[in-house]
PDB file of C-alpha atoms in Angstrom:
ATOM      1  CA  UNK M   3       3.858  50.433 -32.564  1.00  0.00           C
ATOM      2  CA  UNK M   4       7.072  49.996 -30.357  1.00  0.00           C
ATOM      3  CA  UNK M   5       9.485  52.375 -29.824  1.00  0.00           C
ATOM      4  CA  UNK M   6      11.878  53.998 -32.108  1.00  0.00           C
ATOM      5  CA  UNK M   7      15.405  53.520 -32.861  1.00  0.00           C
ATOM      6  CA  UNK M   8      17.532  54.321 -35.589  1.00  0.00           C
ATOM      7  CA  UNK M   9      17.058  53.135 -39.373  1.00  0.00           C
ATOM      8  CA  UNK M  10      19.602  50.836 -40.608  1.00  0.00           C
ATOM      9  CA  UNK M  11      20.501  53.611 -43.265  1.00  0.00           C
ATOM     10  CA  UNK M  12      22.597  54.879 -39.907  1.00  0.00           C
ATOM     11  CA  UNK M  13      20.637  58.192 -40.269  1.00  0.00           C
ATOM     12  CA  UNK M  14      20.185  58.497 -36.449  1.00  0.00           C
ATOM     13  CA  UNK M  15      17.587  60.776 -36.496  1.00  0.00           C
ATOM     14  CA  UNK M  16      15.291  58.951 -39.319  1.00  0.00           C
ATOM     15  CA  UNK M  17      13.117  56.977 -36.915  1.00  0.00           C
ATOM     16  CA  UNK M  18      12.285  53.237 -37.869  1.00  0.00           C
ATOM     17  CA  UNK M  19       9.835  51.052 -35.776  1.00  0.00           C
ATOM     18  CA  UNK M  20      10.784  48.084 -33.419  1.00  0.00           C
ATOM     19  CA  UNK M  21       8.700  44.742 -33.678  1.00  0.00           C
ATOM     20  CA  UNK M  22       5.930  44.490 -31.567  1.00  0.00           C
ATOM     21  CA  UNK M  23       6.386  41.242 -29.420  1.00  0.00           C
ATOM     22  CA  UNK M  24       3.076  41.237 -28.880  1.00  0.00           C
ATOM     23  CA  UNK M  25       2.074  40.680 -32.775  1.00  0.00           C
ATOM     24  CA  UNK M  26       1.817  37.400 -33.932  1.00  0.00           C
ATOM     25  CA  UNK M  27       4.711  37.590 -36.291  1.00  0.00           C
ATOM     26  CA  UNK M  28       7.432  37.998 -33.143  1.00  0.00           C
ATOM     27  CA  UNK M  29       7.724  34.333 -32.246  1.00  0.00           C
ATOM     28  CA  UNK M  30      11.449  34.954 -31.275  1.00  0.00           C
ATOM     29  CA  UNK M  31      10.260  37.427 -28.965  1.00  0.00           C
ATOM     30  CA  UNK M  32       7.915  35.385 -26.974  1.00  0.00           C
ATOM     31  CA  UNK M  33      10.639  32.547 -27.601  1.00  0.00           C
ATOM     32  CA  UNK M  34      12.773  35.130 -25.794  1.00  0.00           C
ATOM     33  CA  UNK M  35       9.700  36.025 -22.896  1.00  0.00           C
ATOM     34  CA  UNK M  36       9.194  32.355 -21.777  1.00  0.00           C
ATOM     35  CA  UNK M  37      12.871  31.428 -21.263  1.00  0.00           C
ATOM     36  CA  UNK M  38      12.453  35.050 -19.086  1.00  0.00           C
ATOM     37  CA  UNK M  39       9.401  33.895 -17.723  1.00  0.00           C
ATOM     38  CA  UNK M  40      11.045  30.735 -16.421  1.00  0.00           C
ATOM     39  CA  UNK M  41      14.167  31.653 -15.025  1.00  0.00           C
ATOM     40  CA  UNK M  42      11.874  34.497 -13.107  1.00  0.00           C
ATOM     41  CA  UNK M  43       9.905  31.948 -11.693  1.00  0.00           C
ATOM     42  CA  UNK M  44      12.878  29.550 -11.010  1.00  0.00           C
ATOM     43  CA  UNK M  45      14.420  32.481  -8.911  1.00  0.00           C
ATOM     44  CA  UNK M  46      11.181  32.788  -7.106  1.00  0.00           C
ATOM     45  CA  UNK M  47      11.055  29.454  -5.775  1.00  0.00           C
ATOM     46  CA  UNK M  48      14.880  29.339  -4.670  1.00  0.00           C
ATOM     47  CA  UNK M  49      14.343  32.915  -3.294  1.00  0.00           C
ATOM     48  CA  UNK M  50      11.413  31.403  -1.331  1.00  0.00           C
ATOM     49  CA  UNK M  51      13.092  28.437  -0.368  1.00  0.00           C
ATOM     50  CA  UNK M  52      16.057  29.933   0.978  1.00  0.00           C
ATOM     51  CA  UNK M  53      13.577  32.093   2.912  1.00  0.00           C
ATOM     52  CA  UNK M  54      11.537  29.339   4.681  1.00  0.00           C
ATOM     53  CA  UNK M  55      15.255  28.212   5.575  1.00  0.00           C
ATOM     54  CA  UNK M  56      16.617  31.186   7.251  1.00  0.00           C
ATOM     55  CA  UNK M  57      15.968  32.383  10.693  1.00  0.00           C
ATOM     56  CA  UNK M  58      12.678  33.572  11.696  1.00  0.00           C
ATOM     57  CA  UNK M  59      12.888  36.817  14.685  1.00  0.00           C
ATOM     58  CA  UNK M  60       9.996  37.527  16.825  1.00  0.00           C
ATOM     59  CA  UNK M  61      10.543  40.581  19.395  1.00  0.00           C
ATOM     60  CA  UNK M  62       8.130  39.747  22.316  1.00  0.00           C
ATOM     61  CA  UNK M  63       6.442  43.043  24.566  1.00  0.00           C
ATOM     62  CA  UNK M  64       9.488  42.655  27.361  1.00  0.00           C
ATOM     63  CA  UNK M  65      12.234  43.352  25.090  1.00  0.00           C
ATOM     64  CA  UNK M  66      13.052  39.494  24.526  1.00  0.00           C
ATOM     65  CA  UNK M  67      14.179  38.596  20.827  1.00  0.00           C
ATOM     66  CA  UNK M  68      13.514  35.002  20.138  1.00  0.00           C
ATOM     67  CA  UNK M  69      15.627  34.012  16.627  1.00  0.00           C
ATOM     68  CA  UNK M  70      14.554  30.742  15.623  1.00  0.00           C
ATOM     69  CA  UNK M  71      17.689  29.153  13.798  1.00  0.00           C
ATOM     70  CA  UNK M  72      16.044  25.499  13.408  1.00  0.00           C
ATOM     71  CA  UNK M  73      12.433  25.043  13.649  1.00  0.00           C
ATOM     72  CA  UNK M  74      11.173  22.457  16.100  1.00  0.00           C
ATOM     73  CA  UNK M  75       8.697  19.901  14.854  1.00  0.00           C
ATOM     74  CA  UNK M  76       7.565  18.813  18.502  1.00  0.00           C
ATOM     75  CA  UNK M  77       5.423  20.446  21.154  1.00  0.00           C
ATOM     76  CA  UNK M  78       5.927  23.866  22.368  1.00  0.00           C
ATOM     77  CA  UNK M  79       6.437  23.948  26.283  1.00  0.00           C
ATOM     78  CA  UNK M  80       4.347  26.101  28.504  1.00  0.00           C
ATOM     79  CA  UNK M  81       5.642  27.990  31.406  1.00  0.00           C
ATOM     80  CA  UNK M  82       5.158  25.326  34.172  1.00  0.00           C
ATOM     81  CA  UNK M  83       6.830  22.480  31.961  1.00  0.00           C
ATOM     82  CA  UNK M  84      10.059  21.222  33.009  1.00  0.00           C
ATOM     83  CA  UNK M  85      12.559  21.149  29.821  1.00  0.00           C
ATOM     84  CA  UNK M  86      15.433  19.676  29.358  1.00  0.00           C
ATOM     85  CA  UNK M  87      17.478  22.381  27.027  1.00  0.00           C
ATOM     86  CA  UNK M  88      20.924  22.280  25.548  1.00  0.00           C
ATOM     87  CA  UNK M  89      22.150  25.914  26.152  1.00  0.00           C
ATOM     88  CA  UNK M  90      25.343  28.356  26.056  1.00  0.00           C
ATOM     89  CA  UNK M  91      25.267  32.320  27.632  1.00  0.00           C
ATOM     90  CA  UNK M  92      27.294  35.195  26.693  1.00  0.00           C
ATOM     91  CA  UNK M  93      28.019  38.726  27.620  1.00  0.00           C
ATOM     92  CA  UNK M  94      27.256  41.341  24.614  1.00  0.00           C
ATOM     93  CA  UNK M  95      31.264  41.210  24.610  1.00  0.00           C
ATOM     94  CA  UNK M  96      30.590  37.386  22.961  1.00  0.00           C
ATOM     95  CA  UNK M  97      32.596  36.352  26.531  1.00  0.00           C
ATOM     96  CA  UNK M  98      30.729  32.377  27.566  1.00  0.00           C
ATOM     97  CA  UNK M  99      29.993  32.760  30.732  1.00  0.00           C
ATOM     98  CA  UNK M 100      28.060  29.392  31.023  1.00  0.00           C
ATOM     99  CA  UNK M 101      26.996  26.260  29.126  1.00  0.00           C
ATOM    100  CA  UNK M 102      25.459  23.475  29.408  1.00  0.00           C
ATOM    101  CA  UNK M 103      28.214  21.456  28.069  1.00  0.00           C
ATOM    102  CA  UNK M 104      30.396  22.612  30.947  1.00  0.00           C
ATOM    103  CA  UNK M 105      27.914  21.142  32.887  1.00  0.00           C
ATOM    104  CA  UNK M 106      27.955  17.590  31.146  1.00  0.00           C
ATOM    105  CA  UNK M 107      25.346  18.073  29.310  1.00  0.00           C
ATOM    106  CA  UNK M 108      21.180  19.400  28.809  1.00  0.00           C
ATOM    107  CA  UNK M 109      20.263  20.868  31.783  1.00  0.00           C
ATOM    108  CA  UNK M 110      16.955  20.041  32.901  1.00  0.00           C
ATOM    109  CA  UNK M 111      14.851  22.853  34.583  1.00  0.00           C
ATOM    110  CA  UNK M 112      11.190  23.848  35.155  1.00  0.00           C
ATOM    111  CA  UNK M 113      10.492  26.972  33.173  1.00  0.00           C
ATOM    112  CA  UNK M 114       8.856  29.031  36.004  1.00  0.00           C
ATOM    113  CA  UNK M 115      11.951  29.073  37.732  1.00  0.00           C
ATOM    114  CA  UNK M 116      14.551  30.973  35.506  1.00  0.00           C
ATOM    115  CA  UNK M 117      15.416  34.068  34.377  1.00  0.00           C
ATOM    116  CA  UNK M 118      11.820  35.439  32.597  1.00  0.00           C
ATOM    117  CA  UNK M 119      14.202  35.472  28.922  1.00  0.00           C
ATOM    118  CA  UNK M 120      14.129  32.103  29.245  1.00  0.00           C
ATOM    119  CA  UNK M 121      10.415  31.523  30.682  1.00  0.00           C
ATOM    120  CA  UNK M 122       9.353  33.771  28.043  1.00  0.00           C
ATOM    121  CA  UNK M 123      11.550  32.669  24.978  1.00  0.00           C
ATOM    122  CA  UNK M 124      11.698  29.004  25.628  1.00  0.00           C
ATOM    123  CA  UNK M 125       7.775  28.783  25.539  1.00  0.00           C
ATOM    124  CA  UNK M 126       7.975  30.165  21.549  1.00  0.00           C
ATOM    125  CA  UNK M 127      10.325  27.377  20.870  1.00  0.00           C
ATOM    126  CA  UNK M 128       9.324  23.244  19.889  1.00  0.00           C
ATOM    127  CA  UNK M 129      11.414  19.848  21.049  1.00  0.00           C
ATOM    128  CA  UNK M 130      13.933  19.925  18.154  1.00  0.00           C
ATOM    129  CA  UNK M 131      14.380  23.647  17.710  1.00  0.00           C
ATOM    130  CA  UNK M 132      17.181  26.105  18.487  1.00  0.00           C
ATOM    131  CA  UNK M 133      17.292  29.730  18.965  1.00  0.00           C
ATOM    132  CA  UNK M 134      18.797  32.358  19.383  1.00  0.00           C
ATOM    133  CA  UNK M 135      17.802  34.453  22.927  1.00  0.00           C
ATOM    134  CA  UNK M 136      18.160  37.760  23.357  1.00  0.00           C
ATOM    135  CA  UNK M 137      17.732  39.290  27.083  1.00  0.00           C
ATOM    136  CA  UNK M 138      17.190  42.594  27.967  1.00  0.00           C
ATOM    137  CA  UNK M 139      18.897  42.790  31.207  1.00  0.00           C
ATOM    138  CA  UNK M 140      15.470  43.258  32.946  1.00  0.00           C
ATOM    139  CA  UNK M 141      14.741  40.060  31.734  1.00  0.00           C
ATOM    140  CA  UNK M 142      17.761  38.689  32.625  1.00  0.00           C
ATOM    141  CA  UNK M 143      19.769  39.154  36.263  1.00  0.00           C
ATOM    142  CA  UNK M 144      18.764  43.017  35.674  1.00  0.00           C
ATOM    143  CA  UNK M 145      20.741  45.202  38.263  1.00  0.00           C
ATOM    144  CA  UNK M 146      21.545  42.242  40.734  1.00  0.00           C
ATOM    145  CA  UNK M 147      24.297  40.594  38.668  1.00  0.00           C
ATOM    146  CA  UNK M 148      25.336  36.821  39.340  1.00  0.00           C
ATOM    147  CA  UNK M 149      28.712  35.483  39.180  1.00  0.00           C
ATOM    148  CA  UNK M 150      30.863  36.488  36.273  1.00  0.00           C
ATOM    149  CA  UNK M 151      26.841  38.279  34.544  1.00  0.00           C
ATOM    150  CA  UNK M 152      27.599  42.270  35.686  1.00  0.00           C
ATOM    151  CA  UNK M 153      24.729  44.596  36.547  1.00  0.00           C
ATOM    152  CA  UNK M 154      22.246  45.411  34.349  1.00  0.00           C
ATOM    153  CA  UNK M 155      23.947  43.459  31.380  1.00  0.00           C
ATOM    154  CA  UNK M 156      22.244  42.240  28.444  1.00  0.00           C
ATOM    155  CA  UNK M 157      22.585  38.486  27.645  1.00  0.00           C
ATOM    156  CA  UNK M 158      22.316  35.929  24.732  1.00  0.00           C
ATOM    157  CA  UNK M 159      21.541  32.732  24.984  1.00  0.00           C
ATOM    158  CA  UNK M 160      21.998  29.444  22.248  1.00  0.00           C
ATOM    159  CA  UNK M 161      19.151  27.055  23.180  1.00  0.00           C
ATOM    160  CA  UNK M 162      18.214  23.693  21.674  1.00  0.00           C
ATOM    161  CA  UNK M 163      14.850  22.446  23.107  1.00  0.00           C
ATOM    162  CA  UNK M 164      15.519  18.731  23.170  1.00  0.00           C
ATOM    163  CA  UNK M 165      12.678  17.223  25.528  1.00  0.00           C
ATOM    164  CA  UNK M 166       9.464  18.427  27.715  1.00  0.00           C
ATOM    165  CA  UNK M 167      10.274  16.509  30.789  1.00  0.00           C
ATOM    166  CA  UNK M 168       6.308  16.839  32.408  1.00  0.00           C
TER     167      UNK M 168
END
């Protein structure tokens, strides 16, 4: 039996059962259970959709966060490529201190030969994806500096992979 609630006499305290959905005779209650059933399941798939369409994070050993904002569909680079990269820096302040739009356009650069962020995030990326770099500023310019980048700052990057040059 289900549980109790008030006879219709409006003595409160003169119990009177509920239907049982699960008896045959409460149609309008599994009426009720599938409509429930399918707008559960309907908020399951958007919930997973919308999922598979935000940003993935990965936090590698150094530090690094790569945020994936688009995925890639090409190849991933590996850290001798040369890739030609859409990109813009800034300070944690959100100050741009370089892009490659001030520049003209993707910049075109072997891996091995930039800041290890980049070697490092870059390689988790495919032709077609962006993301979002994080740099710890040992993996950046760490207590050097460069131009307008102080000591020991930490450092996000915007990249768009758009080609593996060789």
């Amino acid at each position: 039996m289900g549980a109790q609630r008030p006879a219709a006499s409006g003595n409160m305290w003169e119990p009177r059962p509920t239907p049982d959905p699960l008896q045959s005779n409460g149609l309008p209650h599994w009426r009720f259970a599938l409509k429930s059933l399918v707008a559960l399941l309907a908020a399951a798939v958007l919930s997973s959709t919308a999922m598979a369409a935000a940003p993935t994070t990965e936090k590698l050993p150094s530090g690094v966060i790569v945020e994936h904002l688009t995925q890639g569909t090409g190849p991933q680079p590996s850290a001798t490529d040369v890739v030609k990269v859409n990109y813009r820096g800034t300070l944690p302040n959100g100050t741009e201190f370089d892009s490659s739009a001030k520049h003209g356009g993707p910049a075109t650069f072997p891996l091995n030969r930039v800041i290890p962020c980049w070697t490092q995030g870059v390689q988790k990326m495919k032709v077609g994806g962006k993301a979002r770099l994080t740099c710890p500023a040992a993996t950046a310019y760490g207590d050097r500096g460069v131009g307008p980048i102080p000591p020991n700052t930490d450092l996000t990057f915007e990249v768009e992979l758009v080609d593996i040059v060789k």
